[in-house]
PDB file of C-alpha atoms and ligand atoms in Angstrom:
ATOM      1  CA  MET A 439      -9.587   5.600  12.404  1.00  0.00           C
ATOM      2  CA  THR A 440      -9.076   9.301  12.919  1.00  0.00           C
ATOM      3  CA  GLU A 441      -5.674  10.876  12.772  1.00  0.00           C
ATOM      4  CA  GLY A 442      -3.500   9.689  15.730  1.00  0.00           C
ATOM      5  CA  ALA A 443      -6.453   8.334  17.733  1.00  0.00           C
ATOM      6  CA  ALA A 444      -4.132   6.331  20.062  1.00  0.00           C
ATOM      7  CA  ALA A 445      -3.334   3.836  17.406  1.00  0.00           C
ATOM      8  CA  SER A 446      -0.765   1.274  18.543  1.00  0.00           C
ATOM      9  CA  VAL A 447       2.377   0.648  16.616  1.00  0.00           C
ATOM     10  CA  LEU A 448       4.877  -2.140  16.738  1.00  0.00           C
ATOM     11  CA  LEU A 449       8.213  -0.746  15.694  1.00  0.00           C
ATOM     12  CA  VAL A 450      10.728  -3.405  14.666  1.00  0.00           C
ATOM     13  CA  GLU A 451      14.224  -1.842  14.161  1.00  0.00           C
ATOM     14  CA  ASP A 452      17.610  -2.927  15.330  1.00  0.00           C
ATOM     15  CA  ASP A 453      19.362   0.441  14.804  1.00  0.00           C
ATOM     16  CA  ILE A 454      19.089   2.025  18.231  1.00  0.00           C
ATOM     17  CA  ALA A 455      19.328   5.645  17.100  1.00  0.00           C
ATOM     18  CA  THR A 456      16.608   5.207  14.374  1.00  0.00           C
ATOM     19  CA  ARG A 457      14.374   3.314  16.826  1.00  0.00           C
ATOM     20  CA  ALA A 458      14.661   5.966  19.457  1.00  0.00           C
ATOM     21  CA  GLU A 459      14.045   8.782  16.983  1.00  0.00           C
ATOM     22  CA  VAL A 460      11.013   7.185  15.489  1.00  0.00           C
ATOM     23  CA  THR A 461       9.596   6.150  18.843  1.00  0.00           C
ATOM     24  CA  THR A 462       9.945   9.645  20.289  1.00  0.00           C
ATOM     25  CA  PHE A 463       8.374  11.151  17.192  1.00  0.00           C
ATOM     26  CA  LEU A 464       5.373   8.866  17.092  1.00  0.00           C
ATOM     27  CA  ARG A 465       4.730   9.119  20.806  1.00  0.00           C
ATOM     28  CA  ALA A 466       4.854  12.884  20.538  1.00  0.00           C
ATOM     29  CA  ARG A 467       2.007  12.531  18.003  1.00  0.00           C
ATOM     30  CA  GLY A 468      -0.119  10.503  20.407  1.00  0.00           C
ATOM     31  CA  LEU A 469       0.579   7.019  19.066  1.00  0.00           C
ATOM     32  CA  ARG A 470       1.319   4.085  21.376  1.00  0.00           C
ATOM     33  CA  VAL A 471       4.596   2.385  20.435  1.00  0.00           C
ATOM     34  CA  THR A 472       5.927  -1.062  21.340  1.00  0.00           C
ATOM     35  CA  GLU A 473       9.572  -1.663  20.301  1.00  0.00           C
ATOM     36  CA  ALA A 474      11.445  -4.722  19.138  1.00  0.00           C
ATOM     37  CA  ALA A 475      15.039  -5.028  18.075  1.00  0.00           C
ATOM     38  CA  ASP A 476      15.012  -8.379  16.238  1.00  0.00           C
ATOM     39  CA  ALA A 477      12.590 -10.706  14.420  1.00  0.00           C
ATOM     40  CA  ARG A 478      12.160 -13.082  17.305  1.00  0.00           C
ATOM     41  CA  SER A 479      11.121 -10.462  19.794  1.00  0.00           C
ATOM     42  CA  ALA A 480       8.994  -8.805  17.078  1.00  0.00           C
ATOM     43  CA  VAL A 481       6.858 -11.910  16.692  1.00  0.00           C
ATOM     44  CA  LEU A 482       6.535 -12.240  20.510  1.00  0.00           C
ATOM     45  CA  ALA A 483       5.586  -8.611  20.769  1.00  0.00           C
ATOM     46  CA  TRP A 484       3.121  -8.897  17.954  1.00  0.00           C
ATOM     47  CA  GLN A 485       1.412 -11.930  19.609  1.00  0.00           C
ATOM     48  CA  GLY A 486       1.239 -10.118  22.923  1.00  0.00           C
ATOM     49  CA  ALA A 487       0.213  -6.575  21.760  1.00  0.00           C
ATOM     50  CA  ARG A 488      -1.653  -7.202  18.542  1.00  0.00           C
ATOM     51  CA  PRO A 489      -0.862  -3.616  17.385  1.00  0.00           C
ATOM     52  CA  ASP A 490      -2.862  -1.636  14.816  1.00  0.00           C
ATOM     53  CA  ILE A 491       0.126  -1.491  12.497  1.00  0.00           C
ATOM     54  CA  VAL A 492       3.641  -2.903  12.280  1.00  0.00           C
ATOM     55  CA  VAL A 493       6.609  -0.720  11.139  1.00  0.00           C
ATOM     56  CA  LEU A 494       9.313  -3.253  10.118  1.00  0.00           C
ATOM     57  CA  ASP A 495      12.923  -2.880   9.265  1.00  0.00           C
ATOM     58  CA  LEU A 496      13.846  -5.739   6.863  1.00  0.00           C
ATOM     59  CA  GLY A 497      17.512  -6.014   7.894  1.00  0.00           C
ATOM     60  CA  LEU A 498      17.370  -7.506  11.430  1.00  0.00           C
ATOM     61  CA  PRO A 499      20.217  -9.226  13.262  1.00  0.00           C
ATOM     62  CA  ASP A 500      18.656 -12.678  13.788  1.00  0.00           C
ATOM     63  CA  VAL A 501      16.525 -13.566  10.838  1.00  0.00           C
ATOM     64  CA  ASP A 502      15.292 -11.590   7.879  1.00  0.00           C
ATOM     65  CA  GLY A 503      12.331  -9.212   8.473  1.00  0.00           C
ATOM     66  CA  LEU A 504      10.477 -11.171   5.770  1.00  0.00           C
ATOM     67  CA  THR A 505      10.002 -13.849   8.452  1.00  0.00           C
ATOM     68  CA  VAL A 506       7.984 -11.469  10.490  1.00  0.00           C
ATOM     69  CA  ILE A 507       5.714 -10.702   7.531  1.00  0.00           C
ATOM     70  CA  ARG A 508       5.085 -14.412   6.871  1.00  0.00           C
ATOM     71  CA  ARG A 509       4.364 -14.904  10.517  1.00  0.00           C
ATOM     72  CA  VAL A 510       1.880 -11.956  10.824  1.00  0.00           C
ATOM     73  CA  ARG A 511       0.187 -12.830   7.489  1.00  0.00           C
ATOM     74  CA  ARG A 512      -0.642 -16.297   8.643  1.00  0.00           C
ATOM     75  CA  GLU A 513      -3.018 -14.791  11.034  1.00  0.00           C
ATOM     76  CA  ALA A 514      -3.859 -11.175  10.426  1.00  0.00           C
ATOM     77  CA  THR A 515      -4.306  -8.489   7.822  1.00  0.00           C
ATOM     78  CA  THR A 516      -2.583  -5.923  10.175  1.00  0.00           C
ATOM     79  CA  PRO A 517      -0.978  -3.204   8.020  1.00  0.00           C
ATOM     80  CA  ILE A 518       2.749  -3.655   7.664  1.00  0.00           C
ATOM     81  CA  LEU A 519       4.987  -0.706   6.608  1.00  0.00           C
ATOM     82  CA  VAL A 520       8.462  -1.751   5.631  1.00  0.00           C
ATOM     83  CA  LEU A 521      11.595   0.310   6.274  1.00  0.00           C
ATOM     84  CA  SER A 522      13.725  -0.562   3.260  1.00  0.00           C
ATOM     85  CA  ALA A 523      17.430   0.147   2.518  1.00  0.00           C
ATOM     86  CA  ARG A 524      18.053   1.730  -0.798  1.00  0.00           C
ATOM     87  CA  ASP A 525      20.347  -1.033  -1.870  1.00  0.00           C
ATOM     88  CA  ARG A 526      17.805  -3.786  -1.060  1.00  0.00           C
ATOM     89  CA  GLU A 527      15.332  -3.293  -3.839  1.00  0.00           C
ATOM     90  CA  ALA A 528      14.732  -7.000  -4.303  1.00  0.00           C
ATOM     91  CA  SER A 529      13.818  -7.680  -0.680  1.00  0.00           C
ATOM     92  CA  LYS A 530      11.455  -4.716  -0.723  1.00  0.00           C
ATOM     93  CA  ILE A 531       9.532  -6.238  -3.581  1.00  0.00           C
ATOM     94  CA  GLU A 532       9.600  -9.626  -1.891  1.00  0.00           C
ATOM     95  CA  ALA A 533       8.195  -7.966   1.256  1.00  0.00           C
ATOM     96  CA  LEU A 534       5.319  -6.455  -0.741  1.00  0.00           C
ATOM     97  CA  GLU A 535       4.704  -9.817  -2.483  1.00  0.00           C
ATOM     98  CA  LEU A 536       4.499 -11.499   0.876  1.00  0.00           C
ATOM     99  CA  GLY A 537       1.830  -9.063   1.969  1.00  0.00           C
ATOM    100  CA  ALA A 538       3.569  -5.959   3.356  1.00  0.00           C
ATOM    101  CA  ASP A 539       1.356  -2.966   2.440  1.00  0.00           C
ATOM    102  CA  ASP A 540       3.926  -0.161   1.820  1.00  0.00           C
ATOM    103  CA  TYR A 541       7.456   0.937   2.327  1.00  0.00           C
ATOM    104  CA  VAL A 542       9.581   3.907   2.982  1.00  0.00           C
ATOM    105  CA  THR A 543      13.196   3.962   1.807  1.00  0.00           C
ATOM    106  CA  LYS A 544      15.967   4.849   4.238  1.00  0.00           C
ATOM    107  CA  PRO A 545      16.936   7.475   4.962  1.00  0.00           C
ATOM    108  CA  PHE A 546      13.353   8.692   5.390  1.00  0.00           C
ATOM    109  CA  SER A 547      11.907  11.691   7.128  1.00  0.00           C
ATOM    110  CA  THR A 548       9.780  11.143  10.149  1.00  0.00           C
ATOM    111  CA  GLY A 549       7.081  13.206   8.433  1.00  0.00           C
ATOM    112  CA  GLU A 550       7.103  10.787   5.409  1.00  0.00           C
ATOM    113  CA  LEU A 551       6.897   7.853   7.783  1.00  0.00           C
ATOM    114  CA  LEU A 552       3.911   9.421   9.636  1.00  0.00           C
ATOM    115  CA  ALA A 553       2.096  10.146   6.289  1.00  0.00           C
ATOM    116  CA  ARG A 554       2.445   6.525   5.156  1.00  0.00           C
ATOM    117  CA  LEU A 555       1.419   5.209   8.551  1.00  0.00           C
ATOM    118  CA  HIS A 556      -1.789   7.294   8.692  1.00  0.00           C
ATOM    119  CA  ALA A 557      -2.601   6.245   5.114  1.00  0.00           C
ATOM    120  CA  LEU A 558      -2.398   2.616   6.074  1.00  0.00           C
ATOM    121  CA  LEU A 559      -4.405   3.162   9.268  1.00  0.00           C
ATOM    122  CA  ARG A 560      -7.056   4.927   7.190  1.00  0.00           C
ATOM    123  CA  ARG A 561      -6.931   2.168   4.712  1.00  0.00           C
ATOM    124  CA  ALA A 562      -7.464  -0.486   7.465  1.00  0.00           C
ATOM    125  CA  ALA A 563     -10.569   1.508   8.354  1.00  0.00           C
ATOM    126  CA  GLY A 564     -11.854   1.827   4.746  1.00  0.00           C
ATOM    127  CA  PRO A 565     -12.470   2.750   2.010  1.00  0.00           C
ATOM    128  CA  ALA A 566     -15.991   1.966   2.895  1.00  0.00           C
ATOM    129  CA  ALA A 567     -17.877  -0.257   0.576  1.00  0.00           C
ATOM    130  CA  GLU A 568     -21.400   0.823   0.260  1.00  0.00           C
ATOM    131  CA  SER A 569     -24.315  -1.521   1.117  1.00  0.00           C
ATOM    132  CA  ASP A 570     -24.406  -2.663  -2.518  1.00  0.00           C
ATOM    133  CA  GLY A 571     -20.753  -3.447  -2.555  1.00  0.00           C
ATOM    134  CA  ALA A 572     -19.656  -0.491  -4.544  1.00  0.00           C
ATOM    135  CA  VAL A 573     -16.510   1.405  -3.457  1.00  0.00           C
ATOM    136  CA  ARG A 574     -16.257   5.129  -3.477  1.00  0.00           C
ATOM    137  CA  LEU A 575     -12.991   7.113  -3.537  1.00  0.00           C
ATOM    138  CA  GLY A 576     -13.744  10.849  -3.676  1.00  0.00           C
ATOM    139  CA  SER A 577     -15.919  11.422  -6.741  1.00  0.00           C
ATOM    140  CA  LEU A 578     -14.976   7.956  -8.143  1.00  0.00           C
ATOM    141  CA  ARG A 579     -17.489   5.103  -7.642  1.00  0.00           C
ATOM    142  CA  LEU A 580     -16.673   1.558  -8.674  1.00  0.00           C
ATOM    143  CA  ASP A 581     -19.528  -0.889  -8.747  1.00  0.00           C
ATOM    144  CA  VAL A 582     -17.972  -4.386  -8.801  1.00  0.00           C
ATOM    145  CA  ALA A 583     -21.189  -6.288  -9.360  1.00  0.00           C
ATOM    146  CA  ARG A 584     -22.221  -4.156 -12.263  1.00  0.00           C
ATOM    147  CA  HIS A 585     -18.797  -3.574 -13.682  1.00  0.00           C
ATOM    148  CA  GLU A 586     -19.524   0.170 -13.639  1.00  0.00           C
ATOM    149  CA  VAL A 587     -17.305   3.110 -12.993  1.00  0.00           C
ATOM    150  CA  THR A 588     -18.670   6.598 -12.477  1.00  0.00           C
ATOM    151  CA  VAL A 589     -17.115   9.924 -11.716  1.00  0.00           C
ATOM    152  CA  GLY A 590     -19.477  12.427 -10.136  1.00  0.00           C
ATOM    153  CA  GLY A 591     -22.289  10.234 -11.393  1.00  0.00           C
ATOM    154  CA  ARG A 592     -21.050  10.236 -15.011  1.00  0.00           C
ATOM    155  CA  PRO A 593     -20.144   6.877 -16.452  1.00  0.00           C
ATOM    156  CA  VAL A 594     -16.565   6.088 -17.454  1.00  0.00           C
ATOM    157  CA  HIS A 595     -16.281   3.474 -20.197  1.00  0.00           C
ATOM    158  CA  LEU A 596     -13.473   1.011 -19.327  1.00  0.00           C
ATOM    159  CA  THR A 597     -12.657  -2.160 -21.170  1.00  0.00           C
ATOM    160  CA  PRO A 598     -13.120  -5.311 -19.032  1.00  0.00           C
ATOM    161  CA  ARG A 599      -9.331  -5.529 -18.593  1.00  0.00           C
ATOM    162  CA  GLU A 600      -9.006  -1.764 -17.563  1.00  0.00           C
ATOM    163  CA  PHE A 601     -11.944  -2.438 -15.155  1.00  0.00           C
ATOM    164  CA  GLU A 602     -10.129  -5.282 -13.494  1.00  0.00           C
ATOM    165  CA  VAL A 603      -6.921  -3.327 -13.130  1.00  0.00           C
ATOM    166  CA  LEU A 604      -8.687  -0.364 -11.557  1.00  0.00           C
ATOM    167  CA  LYS A 605     -10.706  -2.725  -9.268  1.00  0.00           C
ATOM    168  CA  VAL A 606      -7.512  -4.326  -7.870  1.00  0.00           C
ATOM    169  CA  LEU A 607      -5.821  -1.014  -7.353  1.00  0.00           C
ATOM    170  CA  VAL A 608      -8.825   0.634  -5.717  1.00  0.00           C
ATOM    171  CA  GLY A 609      -9.336  -2.505  -3.617  1.00  0.00           C
ATOM    172  CA  HIS A 610      -5.863  -1.898  -2.309  1.00  0.00           C
ATOM    173  CA  ALA A 611      -6.159   1.896  -2.006  1.00  0.00           C
ATOM    174  CA  GLY A 612      -3.408   3.407   0.082  1.00  0.00           C
ATOM    175  CA  ARG A 613      -1.190   0.423  -0.486  1.00  0.00           C
ATOM    176  CA  VAL A 614       1.374  -0.578  -3.113  1.00  0.00           C
ATOM    177  CA  VAL A 615       0.376  -3.224  -5.527  1.00  0.00           C
ATOM    178  CA  THR A 616       3.473  -4.837  -7.161  1.00  0.00           C
ATOM    179  CA  HIS A 617       3.455  -5.508 -10.798  1.00  0.00           C
ATOM    180  CA  GLY A 618       3.549  -9.249  -9.973  1.00  0.00           C
ATOM    181  CA  ARG A 619       0.462  -9.054  -7.798  1.00  0.00           C
ATOM    182  CA  LEU A 620      -1.406  -7.002 -10.428  1.00  0.00           C
ATOM    183  CA  LEU A 621      -0.505  -9.431 -13.193  1.00  0.00           C
ATOM    184  CA  ARG A 622      -1.593 -12.469 -11.130  1.00  0.00           C
ATOM    185  CA  ALA A 623      -4.820 -10.789 -10.119  1.00  0.00           C
ATOM    186  CA  VAL A 624      -5.862  -9.636 -13.595  1.00  0.00           C
ATOM    187  CA  TRP A 625      -4.065 -11.894 -15.949  1.00  0.00           C
ATOM    188  CA  GLY A 626      -3.516 -14.915 -13.743  1.00  0.00           C
ATOM    189  CA  THR A 627       0.181 -14.988 -14.255  1.00  0.00           C
ATOM    190  CA  ALA A 628       3.181 -12.882 -13.372  1.00  0.00           C
ATOM    191  CA  TYR A 629       5.342 -13.968 -16.250  1.00  0.00           C
ATOM    192  CA  GLY A 630       3.362 -13.544 -19.366  1.00  0.00           C
ATOM    193  CA  GLU A 631       4.186 -10.985 -22.025  1.00  0.00           C
ATOM    194  CA  GLU A 632       1.214  -8.945 -20.640  1.00  0.00           C
ATOM    195  CA  ALA A 633       3.793  -7.546 -18.149  1.00  0.00           C
ATOM    196  CA  HIS A 634       4.869  -5.098 -20.859  1.00  0.00           C
ATOM    197  CA  TYR A 635       1.274  -3.776 -21.138  1.00  0.00           C
ATOM    198  CA  ILE A 636       0.435  -2.999 -17.590  1.00  0.00           C
ATOM    199  CA  HIS A 637       1.581   0.614 -18.033  1.00  0.00           C
ATOM    200  CA  VAL A 638      -0.511   0.930 -21.193  1.00  0.00           C
ATOM    201  CA  TYR A 639      -3.583  -0.134 -19.345  1.00  0.00           C
ATOM    202  CA  VAL A 640      -2.889   2.236 -16.496  1.00  0.00           C
ATOM    203  CA  SER A 641      -2.227   5.056 -18.942  1.00  0.00           C
ATOM    204  CA  GLN A 642      -5.591   4.415 -20.551  1.00  0.00           C
ATOM    205  CA  ILE A 643      -7.330   4.376 -17.162  1.00  0.00           C
ATOM    206  CA  ARG A 644      -5.709   7.666 -16.234  1.00  0.00           C
ATOM    207  CA  ARG A 645      -6.648   9.277 -19.477  1.00  0.00           C
ATOM    208  CA  LYS A 646     -10.285   8.206 -19.141  1.00  0.00           C
ATOM    209  CA  LEU A 647     -10.578   9.267 -15.497  1.00  0.00           C
ATOM    210  CA  ALA A 648      -8.985  12.623 -16.235  1.00  0.00           C
ATOM    211  CA  ALA A 649     -11.328  13.143 -19.163  1.00  0.00           C
ATOM    212  CA  ALA A 650     -14.290  12.343 -16.916  1.00  0.00           C
ATOM    213  CA  ASP A 651     -13.002  14.642 -14.220  1.00  0.00           C
ATOM    214  CA  PRO A 652     -11.574  17.699 -16.016  1.00  0.00           C
ATOM    215  CA  ASP A 653     -11.690  19.947 -13.008  1.00  0.00           C
ATOM    216  CA  GLY A 654     -10.504  17.342 -10.491  1.00  0.00           C
ATOM    217  CA  ASP A 655      -7.303  15.382  -9.962  1.00  0.00           C
ATOM    218  CA  LEU A 656      -8.515  11.836 -10.688  1.00  0.00           C
ATOM    219  CA  GLY A 657      -5.901  11.665 -13.456  1.00  0.00           C
ATOM    220  CA  GLY A 658      -3.324  11.465 -10.719  1.00  0.00           C
ATOM    221  CA  LEU A 659      -5.263   8.836  -8.726  1.00  0.00           C
ATOM    222  CA  ILE A 660      -2.909   6.087  -9.731  1.00  0.00           C
ATOM    223  CA  HIS A 661       0.657   6.764  -8.679  1.00  0.00           C
ATOM    224  CA  ALA A 662       3.503   4.771 -10.170  1.00  0.00           C
ATOM    225  CA  GLU A 663       6.231   3.286  -7.918  1.00  0.00           C
ATOM    226  CA  PRO A 664       8.907   2.798 -10.531  1.00  0.00           C
ATOM    227  CA  GLY A 665      10.263  -0.690 -10.636  1.00  0.00           C
ATOM    228  CA  VAL A 666       7.820  -1.819  -7.978  1.00  0.00           C
ATOM    229  CA  GLY A 667       4.148  -1.282  -8.869  1.00  0.00           C
ATOM    230  CA  TYR A 668       1.255   1.076  -8.476  1.00  0.00           C
ATOM    231  CA  ARG A 669      -0.600   2.763  -5.592  1.00  0.00           C
ATOM    232  CA  VAL A 670      -3.998   4.365  -5.649  1.00  0.00           C
ATOM    233  CA  MET A 671      -3.890   7.351  -3.373  1.00  0.00           C
ATOM    234  CA  LEU A 672      -6.629   7.792  -0.748  1.00  0.00           C
ATOM    235  CA  PRO A 673      -8.389  11.075  -0.693  1.00  0.00           C
ATOM    236  CA  GLY A 674      -6.508  13.340   1.805  1.00  0.00           C
ATOM    237  CA  ASP A 675      -3.195  11.540   1.577  1.00  0.00           C
ATOM    238  CA  GLY A 676      -0.804  14.252   2.641  1.00  0.00           C
ATOM    239  CA  ASP A 677       1.855  13.419   0.066  1.00  0.00           C
ATOM    240  CA  ARG A 678      -0.525  12.944  -2.833  1.00  0.00           C
ATOM    241  CA  ARG A 679       1.384  13.490  -6.167  1.00  0.00           C
ATOM    242  CA  THR A 680      -0.395  13.908  -9.373  1.00  0.00           C
ATOM    243  CA  GLY A 681       0.590  13.373 -13.034  1.00  0.00           C
ATOM    244  CA  ALA A 682       3.116  10.668 -12.160  1.00  0.00           C
ATOM    245  CA  GLY A 683       4.746   8.740 -14.911  1.00  0.00           C
ATOM    246  CA  THR A 684       4.534   5.064 -15.467  1.00  0.00           C
TER     247      THR A 684
HETATM  248 CA1   CA B1301      18.546  -2.912  10.287  1.00  0.00          CA
END
């Protein structure tokens, strides 16, 4: 989807001032916005409008916003961007575990919200898998069937575990993958002592990508969300940060 191409947004937020500000801002940028002020009307609006993306406040007056995530995920992969209060770290992680794709922490700038929203809409439209099933992100190409990673056509030698970690992160490009999801996907458990080594694997992958791409910025491809997980940035993400820590 191209930038702002009349994508439809369901905005779920009970705070009237925040809702009005975000709605005005998004409409001014050409997005279509449907509003809901509680979880029950959010589910009804979602069923009726089938928006391209859901922007969801977790603290709602009737039931928890997590209920909306469960309901949407029963039927659809529609991107969900969570609005999270700074003091509700646990519910933010739970939201991501339930299938929310990303979050912004209140208070957020409308510019930050728009950047995240566009990243998720782009992600919903790609990254395009090639006809042979390989995935390309900028100069990076990951061939799942052959277990091969190349940068600008040059091979990058990853261990099988490193390959699996990168595969999961690239497969969720533009979205946050929690430590728990990554562990379950690669190691099959979220509770093993392997948890302590995730950052070691990610550091190794970063080092190898940076070495294969000395003039580029692939070393910053994997961004850490401290205490939450990791996010592979899509090419062109406006807020791309590089050289992030673990
Ligand atoms: Ca609220």
